[in-house]
Coordinates of C-alpha atoms in Angstrom, one line a residue:
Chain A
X1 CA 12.0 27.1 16.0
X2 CA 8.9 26.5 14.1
X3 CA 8.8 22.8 13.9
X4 CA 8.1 20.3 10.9
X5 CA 5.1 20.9 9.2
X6 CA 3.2 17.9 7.0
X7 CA 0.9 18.5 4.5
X8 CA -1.3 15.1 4.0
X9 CA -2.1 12.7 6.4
X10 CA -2.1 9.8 4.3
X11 CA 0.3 6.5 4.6
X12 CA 3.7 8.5 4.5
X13 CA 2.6 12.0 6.1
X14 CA 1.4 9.8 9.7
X15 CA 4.3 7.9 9.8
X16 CA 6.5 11.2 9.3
X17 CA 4.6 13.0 11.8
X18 CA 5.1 9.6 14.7
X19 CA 8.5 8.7 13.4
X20 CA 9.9 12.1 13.5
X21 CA 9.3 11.5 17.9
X22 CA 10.9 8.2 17.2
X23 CA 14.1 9.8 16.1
X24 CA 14.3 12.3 19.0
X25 CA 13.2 15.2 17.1
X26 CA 12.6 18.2 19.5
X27 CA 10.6 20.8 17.8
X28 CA 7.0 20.9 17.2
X29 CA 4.9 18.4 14.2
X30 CA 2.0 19.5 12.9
X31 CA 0.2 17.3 10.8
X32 CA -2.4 18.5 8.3
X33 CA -5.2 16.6 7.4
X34 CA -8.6 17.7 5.1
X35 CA -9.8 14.9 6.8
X36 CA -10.7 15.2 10.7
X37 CA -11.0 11.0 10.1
X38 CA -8.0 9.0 11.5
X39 CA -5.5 8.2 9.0
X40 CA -6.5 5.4 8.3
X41 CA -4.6 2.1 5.5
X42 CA -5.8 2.6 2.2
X43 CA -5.2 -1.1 0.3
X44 CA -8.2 -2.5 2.2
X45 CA -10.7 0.0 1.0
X46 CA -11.0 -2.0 -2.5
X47 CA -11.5 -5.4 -1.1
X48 CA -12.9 -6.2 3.1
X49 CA -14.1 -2.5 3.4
X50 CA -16.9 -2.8 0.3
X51 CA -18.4 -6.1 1.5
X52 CA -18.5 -5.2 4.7
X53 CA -21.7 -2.8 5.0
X54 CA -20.9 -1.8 8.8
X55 CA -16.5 -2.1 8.4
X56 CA -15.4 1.1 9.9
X57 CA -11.7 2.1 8.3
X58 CA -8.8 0.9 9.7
X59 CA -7.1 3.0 11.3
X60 CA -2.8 3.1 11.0
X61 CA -2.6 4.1 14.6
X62 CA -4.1 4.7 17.5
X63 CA -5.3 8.5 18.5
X64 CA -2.7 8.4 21.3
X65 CA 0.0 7.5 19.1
X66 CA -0.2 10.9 18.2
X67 CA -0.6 12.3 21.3
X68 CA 2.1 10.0 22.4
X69 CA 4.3 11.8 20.0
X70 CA 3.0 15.3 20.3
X71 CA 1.8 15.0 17.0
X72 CA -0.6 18.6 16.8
X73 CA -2.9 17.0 14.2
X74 CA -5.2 19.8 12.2
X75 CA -7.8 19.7 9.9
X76 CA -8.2 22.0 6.8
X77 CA -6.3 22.6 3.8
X78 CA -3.4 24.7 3.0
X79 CA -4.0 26.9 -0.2
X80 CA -0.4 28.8 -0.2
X81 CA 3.1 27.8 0.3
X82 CA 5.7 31.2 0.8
X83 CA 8.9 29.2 0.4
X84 CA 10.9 32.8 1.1
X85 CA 9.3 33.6 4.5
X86 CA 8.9 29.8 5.2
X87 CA 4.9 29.9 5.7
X88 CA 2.2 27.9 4.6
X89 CA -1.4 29.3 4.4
X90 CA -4.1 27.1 6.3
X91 CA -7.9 28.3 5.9
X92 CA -6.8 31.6 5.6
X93 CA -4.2 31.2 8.7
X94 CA -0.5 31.9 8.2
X95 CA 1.6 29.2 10.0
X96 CA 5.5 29.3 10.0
X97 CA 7.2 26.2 9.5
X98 CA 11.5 25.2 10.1
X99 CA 10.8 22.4 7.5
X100 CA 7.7 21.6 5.1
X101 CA 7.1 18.2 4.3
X102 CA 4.9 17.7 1.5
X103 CA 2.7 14.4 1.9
X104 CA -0.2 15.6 -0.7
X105 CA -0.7 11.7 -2.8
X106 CA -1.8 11.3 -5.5
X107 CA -5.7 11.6 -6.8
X108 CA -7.8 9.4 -9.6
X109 CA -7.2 9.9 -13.3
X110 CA -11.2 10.4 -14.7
X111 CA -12.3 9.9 -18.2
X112 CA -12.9 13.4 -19.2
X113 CA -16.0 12.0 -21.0
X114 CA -17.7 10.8 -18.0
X115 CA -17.2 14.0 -15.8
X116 CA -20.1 14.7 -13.5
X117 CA -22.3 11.1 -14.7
X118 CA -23.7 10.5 -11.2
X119 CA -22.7 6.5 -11.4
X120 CA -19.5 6.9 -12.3
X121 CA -17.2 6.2 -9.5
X122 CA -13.5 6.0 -8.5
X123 CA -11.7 4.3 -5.5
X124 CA -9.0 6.3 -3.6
X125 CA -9.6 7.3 -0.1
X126 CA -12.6 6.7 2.2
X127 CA -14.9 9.2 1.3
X128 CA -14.9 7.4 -2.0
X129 CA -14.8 4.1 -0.4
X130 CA -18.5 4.9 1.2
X131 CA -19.6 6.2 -1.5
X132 CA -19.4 3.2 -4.0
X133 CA -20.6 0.9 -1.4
X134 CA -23.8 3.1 -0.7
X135 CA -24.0 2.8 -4.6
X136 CA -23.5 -0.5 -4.9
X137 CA -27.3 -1.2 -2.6
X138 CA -28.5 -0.1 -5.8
X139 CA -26.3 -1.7 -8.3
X140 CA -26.4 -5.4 -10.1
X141 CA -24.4 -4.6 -13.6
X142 CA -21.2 -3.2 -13.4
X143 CA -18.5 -2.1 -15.3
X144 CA -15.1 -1.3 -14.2
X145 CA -13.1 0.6 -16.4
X146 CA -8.6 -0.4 -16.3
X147 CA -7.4 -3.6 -16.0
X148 CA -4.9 -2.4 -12.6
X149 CA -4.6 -3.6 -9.4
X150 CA -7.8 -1.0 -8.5
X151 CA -9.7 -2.3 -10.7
X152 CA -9.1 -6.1 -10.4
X153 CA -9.0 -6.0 -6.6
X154 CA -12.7 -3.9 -7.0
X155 CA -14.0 -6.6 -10.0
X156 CA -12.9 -9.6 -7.5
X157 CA -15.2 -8.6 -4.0
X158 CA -18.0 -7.1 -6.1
X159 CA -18.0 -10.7 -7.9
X160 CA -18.0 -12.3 -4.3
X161 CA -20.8 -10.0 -3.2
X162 CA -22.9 -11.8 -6.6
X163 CA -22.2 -8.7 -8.4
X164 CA -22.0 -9.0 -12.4
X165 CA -19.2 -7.6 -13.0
X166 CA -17.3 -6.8 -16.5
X167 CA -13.7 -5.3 -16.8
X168 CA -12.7 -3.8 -19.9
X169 CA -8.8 -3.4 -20.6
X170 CA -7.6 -1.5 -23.9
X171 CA -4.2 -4.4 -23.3
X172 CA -4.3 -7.5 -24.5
X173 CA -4.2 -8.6 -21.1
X174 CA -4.8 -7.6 -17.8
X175 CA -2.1 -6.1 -15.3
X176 CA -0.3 -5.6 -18.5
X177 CA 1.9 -2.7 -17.5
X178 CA 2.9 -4.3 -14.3
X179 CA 3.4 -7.8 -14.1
X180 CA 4.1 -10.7 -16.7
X181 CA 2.4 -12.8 -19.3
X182 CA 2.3 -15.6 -16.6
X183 CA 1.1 -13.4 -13.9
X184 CA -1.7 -12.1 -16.1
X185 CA -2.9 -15.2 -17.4
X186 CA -3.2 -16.6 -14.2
X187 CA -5.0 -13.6 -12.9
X188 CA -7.6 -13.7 -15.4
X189 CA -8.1 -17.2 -15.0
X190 CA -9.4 -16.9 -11.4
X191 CA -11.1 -13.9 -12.2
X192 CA -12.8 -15.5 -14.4
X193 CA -14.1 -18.4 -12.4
X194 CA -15.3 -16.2 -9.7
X195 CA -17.6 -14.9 -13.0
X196 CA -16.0 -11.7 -14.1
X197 CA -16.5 -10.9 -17.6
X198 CA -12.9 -10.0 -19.1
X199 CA -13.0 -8.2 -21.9
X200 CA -9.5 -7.8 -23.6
X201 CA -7.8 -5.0 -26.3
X202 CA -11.6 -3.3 -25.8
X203 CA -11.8 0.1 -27.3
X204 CA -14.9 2.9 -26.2
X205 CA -16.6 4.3 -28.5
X206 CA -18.9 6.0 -27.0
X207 CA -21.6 6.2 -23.9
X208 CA -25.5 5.4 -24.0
X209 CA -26.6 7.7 -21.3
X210 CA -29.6 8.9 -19.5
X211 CA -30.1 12.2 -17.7
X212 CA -26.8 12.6 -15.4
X213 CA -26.5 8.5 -15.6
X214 CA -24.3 6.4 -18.2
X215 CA -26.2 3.5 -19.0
X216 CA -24.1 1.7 -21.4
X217 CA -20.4 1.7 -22.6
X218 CA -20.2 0.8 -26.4
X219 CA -17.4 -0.8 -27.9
X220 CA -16.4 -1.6 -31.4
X221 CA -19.1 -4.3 -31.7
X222 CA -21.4 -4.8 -29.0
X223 CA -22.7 -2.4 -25.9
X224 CA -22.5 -3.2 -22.5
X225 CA -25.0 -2.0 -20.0
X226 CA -24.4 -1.3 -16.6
X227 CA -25.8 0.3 -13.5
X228 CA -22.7 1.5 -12.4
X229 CA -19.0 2.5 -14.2
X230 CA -16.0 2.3 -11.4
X231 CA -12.9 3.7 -13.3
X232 CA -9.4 2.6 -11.8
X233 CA -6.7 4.0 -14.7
X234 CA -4.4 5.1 -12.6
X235 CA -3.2 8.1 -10.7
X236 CA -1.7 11.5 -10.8
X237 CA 0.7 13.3 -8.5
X238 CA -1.2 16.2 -6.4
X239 CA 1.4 18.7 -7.5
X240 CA -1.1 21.8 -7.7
X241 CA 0.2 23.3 -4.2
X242 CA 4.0 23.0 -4.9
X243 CA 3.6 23.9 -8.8
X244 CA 1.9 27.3 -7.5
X245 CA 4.4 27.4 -4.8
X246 CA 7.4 27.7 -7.6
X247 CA 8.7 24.4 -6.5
X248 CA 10.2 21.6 -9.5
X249 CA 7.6 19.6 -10.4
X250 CA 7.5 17.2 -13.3
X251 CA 5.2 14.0 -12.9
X252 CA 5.3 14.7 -9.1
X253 CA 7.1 17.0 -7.2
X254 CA 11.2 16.3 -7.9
X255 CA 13.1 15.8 -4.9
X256 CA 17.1 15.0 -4.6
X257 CA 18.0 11.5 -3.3
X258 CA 17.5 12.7 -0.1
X259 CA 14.2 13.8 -0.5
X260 CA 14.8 17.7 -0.5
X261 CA 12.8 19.9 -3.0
X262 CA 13.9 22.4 -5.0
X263 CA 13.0 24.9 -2.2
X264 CA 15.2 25.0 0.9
X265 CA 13.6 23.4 3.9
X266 CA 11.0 22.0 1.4
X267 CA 10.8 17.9 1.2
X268 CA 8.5 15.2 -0.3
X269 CA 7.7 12.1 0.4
X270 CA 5.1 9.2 -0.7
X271 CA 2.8 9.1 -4.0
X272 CA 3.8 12.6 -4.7
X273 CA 7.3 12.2 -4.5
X274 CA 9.7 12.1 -8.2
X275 CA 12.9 10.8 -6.4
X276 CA 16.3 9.4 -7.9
X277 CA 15.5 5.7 -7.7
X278 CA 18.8 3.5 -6.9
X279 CA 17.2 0.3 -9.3
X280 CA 15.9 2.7 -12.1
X281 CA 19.1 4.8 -12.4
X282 CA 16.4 7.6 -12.9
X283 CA 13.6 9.7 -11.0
X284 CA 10.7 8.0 -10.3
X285 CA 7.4 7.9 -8.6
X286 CA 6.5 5.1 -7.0
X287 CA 2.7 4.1 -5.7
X288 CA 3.3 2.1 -2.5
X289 CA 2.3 1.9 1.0
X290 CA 6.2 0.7 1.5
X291 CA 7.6 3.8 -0.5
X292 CA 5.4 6.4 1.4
X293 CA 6.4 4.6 5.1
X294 CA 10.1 4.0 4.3
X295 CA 10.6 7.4 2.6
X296 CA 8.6 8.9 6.0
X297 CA 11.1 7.0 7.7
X298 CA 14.2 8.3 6.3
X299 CA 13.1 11.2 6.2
X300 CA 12.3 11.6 9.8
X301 CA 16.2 10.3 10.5
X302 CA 16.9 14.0 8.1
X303 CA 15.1 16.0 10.1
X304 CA 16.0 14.7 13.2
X305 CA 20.0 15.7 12.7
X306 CA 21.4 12.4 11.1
X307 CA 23.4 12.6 8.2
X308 CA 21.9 13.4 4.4
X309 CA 21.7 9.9 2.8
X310 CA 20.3 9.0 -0.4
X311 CA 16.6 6.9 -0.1
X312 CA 17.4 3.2 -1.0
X313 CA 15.3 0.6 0.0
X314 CA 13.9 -2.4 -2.1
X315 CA 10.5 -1.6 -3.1
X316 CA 7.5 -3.9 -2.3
X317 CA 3.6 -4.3 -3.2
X318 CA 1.1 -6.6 -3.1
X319 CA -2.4 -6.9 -4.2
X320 CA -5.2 -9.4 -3.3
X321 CA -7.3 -10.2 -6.0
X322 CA -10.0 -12.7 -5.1
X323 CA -7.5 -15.5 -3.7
X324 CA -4.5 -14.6 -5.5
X325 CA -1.7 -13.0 -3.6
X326 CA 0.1 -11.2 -5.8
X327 CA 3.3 -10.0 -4.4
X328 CA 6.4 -7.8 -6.2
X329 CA 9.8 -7.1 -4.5
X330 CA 12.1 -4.3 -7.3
X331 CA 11.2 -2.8 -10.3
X332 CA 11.1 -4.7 -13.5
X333 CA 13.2 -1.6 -15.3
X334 CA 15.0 -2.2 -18.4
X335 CA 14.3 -6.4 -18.0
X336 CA 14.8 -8.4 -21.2
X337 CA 14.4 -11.7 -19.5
X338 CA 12.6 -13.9 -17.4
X339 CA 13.0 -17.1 -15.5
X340 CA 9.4 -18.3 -14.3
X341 CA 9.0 -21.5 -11.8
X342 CA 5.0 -22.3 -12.1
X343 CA 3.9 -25.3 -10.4
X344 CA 0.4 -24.9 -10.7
X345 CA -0.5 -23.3 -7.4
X346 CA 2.1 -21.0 -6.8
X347 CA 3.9 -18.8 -9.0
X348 CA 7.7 -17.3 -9.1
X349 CA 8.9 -14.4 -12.5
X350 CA 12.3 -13.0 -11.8
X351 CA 12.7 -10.4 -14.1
X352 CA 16.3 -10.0 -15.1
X353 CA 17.7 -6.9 -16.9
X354 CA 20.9 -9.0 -18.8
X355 CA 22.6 -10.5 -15.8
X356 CA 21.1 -8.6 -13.3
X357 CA 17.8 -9.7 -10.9
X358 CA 15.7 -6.3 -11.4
X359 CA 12.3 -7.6 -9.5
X360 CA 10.4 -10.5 -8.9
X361 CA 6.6 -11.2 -8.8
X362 CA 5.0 -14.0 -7.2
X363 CA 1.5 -15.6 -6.7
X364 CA 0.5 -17.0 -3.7
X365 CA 4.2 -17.3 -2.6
X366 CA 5.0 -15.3 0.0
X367 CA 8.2 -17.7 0.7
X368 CA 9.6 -16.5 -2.5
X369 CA 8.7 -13.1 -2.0
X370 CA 10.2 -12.6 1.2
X371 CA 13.4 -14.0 0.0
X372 CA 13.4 -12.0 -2.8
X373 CA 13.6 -8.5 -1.1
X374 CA 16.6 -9.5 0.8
X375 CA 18.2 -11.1 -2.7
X376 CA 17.5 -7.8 -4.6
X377 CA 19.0 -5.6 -1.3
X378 CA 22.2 -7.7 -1.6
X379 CA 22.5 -6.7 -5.2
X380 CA 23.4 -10.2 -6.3
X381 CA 21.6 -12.3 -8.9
X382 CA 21.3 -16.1 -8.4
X383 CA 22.4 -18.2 -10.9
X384 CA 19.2 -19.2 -12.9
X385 CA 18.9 -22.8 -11.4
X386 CA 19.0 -21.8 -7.7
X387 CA 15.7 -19.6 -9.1
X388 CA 14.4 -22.0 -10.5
X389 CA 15.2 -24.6 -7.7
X390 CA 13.2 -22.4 -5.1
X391 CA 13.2 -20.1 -2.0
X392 CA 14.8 -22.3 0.3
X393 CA 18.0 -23.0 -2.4
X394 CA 17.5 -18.7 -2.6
X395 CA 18.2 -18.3 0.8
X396 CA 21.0 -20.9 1.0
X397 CA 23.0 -19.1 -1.9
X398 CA 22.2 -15.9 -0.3
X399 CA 23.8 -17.2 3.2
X400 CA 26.7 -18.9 1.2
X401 CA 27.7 -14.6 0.8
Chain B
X1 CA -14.4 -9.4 25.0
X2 CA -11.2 -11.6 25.8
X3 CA -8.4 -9.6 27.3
X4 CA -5.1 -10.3 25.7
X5 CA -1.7 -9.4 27.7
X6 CA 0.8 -7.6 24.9
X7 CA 4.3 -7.4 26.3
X8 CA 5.9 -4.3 24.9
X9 CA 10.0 -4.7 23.9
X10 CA 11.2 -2.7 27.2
X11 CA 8.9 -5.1 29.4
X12 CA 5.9 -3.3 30.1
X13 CA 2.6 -5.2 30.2
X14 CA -0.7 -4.1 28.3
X15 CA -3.6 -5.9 28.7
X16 CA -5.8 -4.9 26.1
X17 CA -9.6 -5.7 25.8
X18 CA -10.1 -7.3 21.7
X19 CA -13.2 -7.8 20.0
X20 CA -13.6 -11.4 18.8
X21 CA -13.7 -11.1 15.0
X22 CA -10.7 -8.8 14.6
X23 CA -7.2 -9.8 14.8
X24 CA -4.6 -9.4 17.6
X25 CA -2.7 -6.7 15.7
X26 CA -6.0 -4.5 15.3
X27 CA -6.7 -5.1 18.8
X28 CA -3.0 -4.2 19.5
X29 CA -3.0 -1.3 17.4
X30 CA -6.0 0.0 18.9
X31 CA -4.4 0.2 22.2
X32 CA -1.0 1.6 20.6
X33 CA 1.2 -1.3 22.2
X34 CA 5.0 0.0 21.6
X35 CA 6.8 -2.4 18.5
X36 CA 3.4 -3.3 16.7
X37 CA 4.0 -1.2 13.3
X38 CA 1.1 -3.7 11.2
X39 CA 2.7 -1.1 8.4
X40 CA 0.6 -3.2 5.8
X41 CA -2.8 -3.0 7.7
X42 CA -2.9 -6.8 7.7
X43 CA -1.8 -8.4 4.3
X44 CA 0.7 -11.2 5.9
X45 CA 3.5 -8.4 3.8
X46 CA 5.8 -6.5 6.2
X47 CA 6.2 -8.8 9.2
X48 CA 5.8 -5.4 12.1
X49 CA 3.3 -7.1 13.9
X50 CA 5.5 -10.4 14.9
X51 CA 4.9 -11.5 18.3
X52 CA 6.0 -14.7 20.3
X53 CA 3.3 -16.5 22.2
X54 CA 3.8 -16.4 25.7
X55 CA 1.3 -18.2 27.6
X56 CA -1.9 -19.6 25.6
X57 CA -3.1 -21.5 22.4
X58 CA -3.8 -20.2 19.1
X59 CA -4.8 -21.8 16.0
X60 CA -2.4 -23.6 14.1
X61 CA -0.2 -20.9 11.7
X62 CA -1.3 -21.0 7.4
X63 CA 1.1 -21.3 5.2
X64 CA 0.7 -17.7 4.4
X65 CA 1.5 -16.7 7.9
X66 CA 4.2 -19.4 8.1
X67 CA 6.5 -19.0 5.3
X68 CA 6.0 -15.3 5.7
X69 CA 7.7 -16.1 9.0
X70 CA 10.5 -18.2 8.2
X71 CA 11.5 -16.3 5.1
X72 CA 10.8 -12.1 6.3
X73 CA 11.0 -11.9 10.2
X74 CA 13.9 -11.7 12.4
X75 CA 14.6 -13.5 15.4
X76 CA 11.9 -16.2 14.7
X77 CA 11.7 -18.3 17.1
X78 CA 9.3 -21.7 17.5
X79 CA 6.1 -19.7 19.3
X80 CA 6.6 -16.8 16.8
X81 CA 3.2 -15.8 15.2
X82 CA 2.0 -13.0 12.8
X83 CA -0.8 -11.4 15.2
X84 CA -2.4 -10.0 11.8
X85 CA -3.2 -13.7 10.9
X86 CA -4.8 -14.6 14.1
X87 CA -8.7 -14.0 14.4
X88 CA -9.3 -13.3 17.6
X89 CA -12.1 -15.6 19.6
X90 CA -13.5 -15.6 23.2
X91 CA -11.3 -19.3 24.1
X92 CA -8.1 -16.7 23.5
X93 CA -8.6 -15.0 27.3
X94 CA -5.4 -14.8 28.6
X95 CA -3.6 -15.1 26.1
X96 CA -0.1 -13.6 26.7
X97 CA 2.3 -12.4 23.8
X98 CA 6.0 -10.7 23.9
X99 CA 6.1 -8.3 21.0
X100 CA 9.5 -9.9 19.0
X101 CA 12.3 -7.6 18.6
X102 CA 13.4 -6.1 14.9

C-alpha cells in the first residue's frame, strides 16, 4: 500500500494530511510542500502580519502535530502526475501513491500590463507577504488595485500604519461582487475615515512609468501617483498539474460530490476544488479557509474507509477590514431579495432567493452570524419578522423545530 | 513567561510555557494540546479553541468573544472562554483551562 499522497500544503492539504490519523487511516501520508516553512493561516497575512515588522507567520499546527500523525512532510514540487501507474514525479523522483490528493490553491490574477514592474505587488502566501512589507519601508503613496476583501483588508492596516492609500474599483461600489449595497456603503464609510481614498467605477487608461517602476496609474481624468501598486483582483485555480495530467478541469479541477476526480484514486480539495455545491445546485469553487478544512475533513473520513457521501456543509468567511467584522454564512446564489436590520453599529442582510434564506452577511455581528449557519444548515427560512426581530428571536424559532 | 495548565478532553495535563503578548490558543497551539483546532487562526469565527476556565482570572469576555459563545459553541457553560480572545499577561501564571468538548 502506497499511502495518501497530498500535493500543497496550504489550509486544506495540512488538515488532510493530520485528519487523515484522526480517522484511523493506516497507510502512509505524505505531504508535499514547495515550501520547507510550516503551513502556516493565510487570512492574517493582509492585516497583523504587515504592521508587524518582526510577526513571524502563524503557524496552523505545531511541528509535532505532524509527527504526531506520521505525517512524512517533503519539500519540492511535483512536475508529473501518471494517473495509469499511480505515480507522481517529485524533483525528478518517482513516488507511488494508493490515492492523490490534489491541494494545489489557487494563485493571484496580474494585470498583464504590469508584468515584471518591480513595485507591483500581490498578496497570497508568505513569501509575498514579506515581500510587500520589506516594500512598504520604502513606500508612502499607494495604490491598490480591486475593491475585494484583499484589497480592502490591505488598504485598511496600510492606512493604520499612516500610509496614503487610494483603492480603485471599476464597480460602483466596493465589495460589489460579494456582499450588498448596505454592506458596501458601510464599508467605505469606515474606510474612508481611517483616510483611504475610494475611488469608484475608475477605469485605467494607462501607466506613467519609469525604468522597471510604475509611477502613476492614469484614469479617465486625472493621474494618480504612487510608490507602490498592490493588485488584489482575484484568483485563479492552480490547475496546470492536473490539466497536464489529463484530469477534468474547468475553472478548477471538477470533482464529484464526493470530491473524486475524473481519474481514479485522484481527489481535490480546497481553492482548487470545482465541486457540486448543495446551495448552488451547480459546481463551484469556493475560496475559504472553512471550504478547504471541512472538504480536508470529509475527505479524510473517504479515505479512511467510511462511506462515499456528498460534501455539504454551510459555507463561512469573514474578513476584517479596519474595525469592521464582516462575516457571511451561504451563498447569495440566485437571491432576488433582501431583508436588512441596520441599527447603526451592527449590521444583518439575509439574502433570500424567493422564499428561501440563501446567505446572510453581517457587520460586527457575530451573534447573528453564528445563528445564521445553523439556520441555513436546517434548510428553513424564518419568517421575515423573526429576521428582522434579531438573533436571539432566530434561535428561538430555530428551537421551536 | 507564565505557564498555563491546558487539560486535554481525555484528562491529560499540559502545562505549557506562553509568551505574554500572544494569546492562549497560539500558546496552545504551539505546544499541540489535543481539541484546540483555532481552524480560523484567531478571528473570534469557528469556536475550536473553546476552553472552560478552571482555576484563575481572566479579563472580562468582549462582546465579540461573548456572543460568539452563546450563539456558535457547544456545551457553553458560565467559565467558557474563546482562548483566541485572551491576550496572554504575566498575572495569568497558573492559570488552569479544560479544553470544552465538541
Amino acid at each position: 500500500m502506497s499511502g495518501v499522497v497530498i500535493i500543497g500544503a496550504g489550509h486544506a492539504g495540512s488538515q488532510l494530511a493530520v485528519s487523515l490519523r484522526a480517522e484511523g487511516y493506516a497507510g502512509a501520508v505524505t505531504l508535499i510542500d514547495a515550501s520547507d516553512v510550516l503551513p502556516y493561516h493565510k487570512p492574517p497575512l493582509s492585516k497583523t502580519f504587515l504592521k508587524d515588522p518582526a510577526a513571524l507567520p502563524q503557524p496552523l499546527r505545531a511541528a509535532s502535530a505532524y509527527d504526531a500523525a506520521g505525517v512524512v512532510r517533503r519539500k519540492g514540487s511535483v512536475t508529473a502526475i501518471d494517473t495509469a501507474a499511480q505515480r507522481v514525479t517529485l524533483d525528478g523522483e518517482s513516488l507511488p501513491y494508493g490515492d492523490l490528493v490534489l491541494a494545489t490553491g489557487a494563485r493571484n490574477r496580474m494585470l498583464p500590463d504590469l508584468l515584471g514592474a518591480s513595485n507591483v505587488l500581490s498578496l497570497r502566501d508568505l513569501a509575498d507577504a514579506e515581500r510587500l512589507r520589506d516594500a512598504l519601508a520604502m513606500a508612502h503613496s499607494i495604490t491598490v488595485i480591486g475593491g475585494g476583501f484583499i484589497g480592502l483588508e490591505s488598504a485598511a492596516a496600510l492606512a493604520g500604519m499612516g500610509k496614503s492609500v487610494t483603492v480603485l474599483e471599476a464597480a460602483p461600489r466596493m465589495l460589489a461582487r460579494v456582499a450588498a449595497p448596505e454592506t458596501s456603503a458601510r464599508v467605505e464609510d469606515t474606510l474612508a475615515g481611517l483616510g483611504v481614498k475610494l475611488r469608484l467605477g475608475w477605469t485605467t487608461q494607462n501607466y506613467r512609468r519609469d525604468g522597471d517602476r510604475v509611477t502613476a496609474v492614469l484614469g479617465t481624468t486625472d493621474e494618480l501617483s504612487c510608490d507602490l501598486i498592490l493588485v488584489g483582483i482575484g484568483a485563479v485555480a492552480d490547475t496546470a498539474l492536473a490539466q497536464a495530467a489529463g484530469i477534468a478541469c474547468n475553472m478548477g479541477i471538477l470533482t464529484d460530490a464526493h470530491l473524486q476526480t475524473s481519474a481514479p484514486h485522484v481527489w481535490a480539495i480546497g481553492d482548487v476544488a470545482e465541486t457540486p455545491h448543495w446551495q448552488a445546485g451547480a459546481a463551484l469553487r469556493v475560496e475559504s479557509v472553512q471550504n478547504a478544512t471541512d472538504q480536508a475533513r470529509h475527505l479524510a473520513r473517504i479515505l479512511s474507509g467510511a462511506a462515499l457521501t456528498p460534501f455539504r456543509t454551510v459555507p463561512w468567511f469573514w474578513s476584517d477590514i479596519g474595525p469592521l467584522k464582516l462575516q457571511i454564512a451561504g451563498l447569495a446564489i440566485g437571491a432576488d431579495r433582501r431583508v436588512v436590520r441596520d441599527d447603526g453599529a451592527r449590521l444583518a442582510v439575509f439574502h433570500l432567493a424567493g422564499d428561501r434564506l440563501m446567505s446572510v452577511e453581517t457587520l460586527n455581528n457575530p451573534a447573528d452570524h453564528m445563528i445564521a449557519r445553523q439556520v441555513l444548515d436546517s434548510g428553513r427560512t424564518p419568517p421575515d419578522a423573526v429576521m428582522v426581530e434579531g438573533a436571539a428571536a432566530m434561535k428561538a424559532w430555530l428551537a421551536q423545530g | 513567561m507564565p505557564t498555563i495548565t491546558f487539560v486535554e478532553p481525555d484528562g491529560t495535563r499540559r502545562d505549557v510555557s506562553a509568551h505574554p503578548g500572544e494569546s492562549l490558543m497560539a500558546a496552545a497551539t504551539r505546544a499541540n494540546v489535543a481539541g484546540i483546532i483555532a481552524e480560523c487562526g484567531g478571528s473570534a469565527m469557528c469556536a475550536t479553541c473553546h476552553c472552560y476556565l478552571v482555576a484563575g482570572d481572566l479579563p472580562e469576555a468582549e462582546a465579540l468573544e461573548a456572543e460568539t459563545l452563546e450563539f456558535v459553541a457547544q456545551n457553553v457553560q458560565a467559565s467558557s472562554r474563546l482562548t483566541c480572545q485572551v491576550t496572554v499577561t504575566d498575572a495569568m501564571a497558573g492559570t488552569v483551562l479544560q479544553v470544552a468538548p465538541r
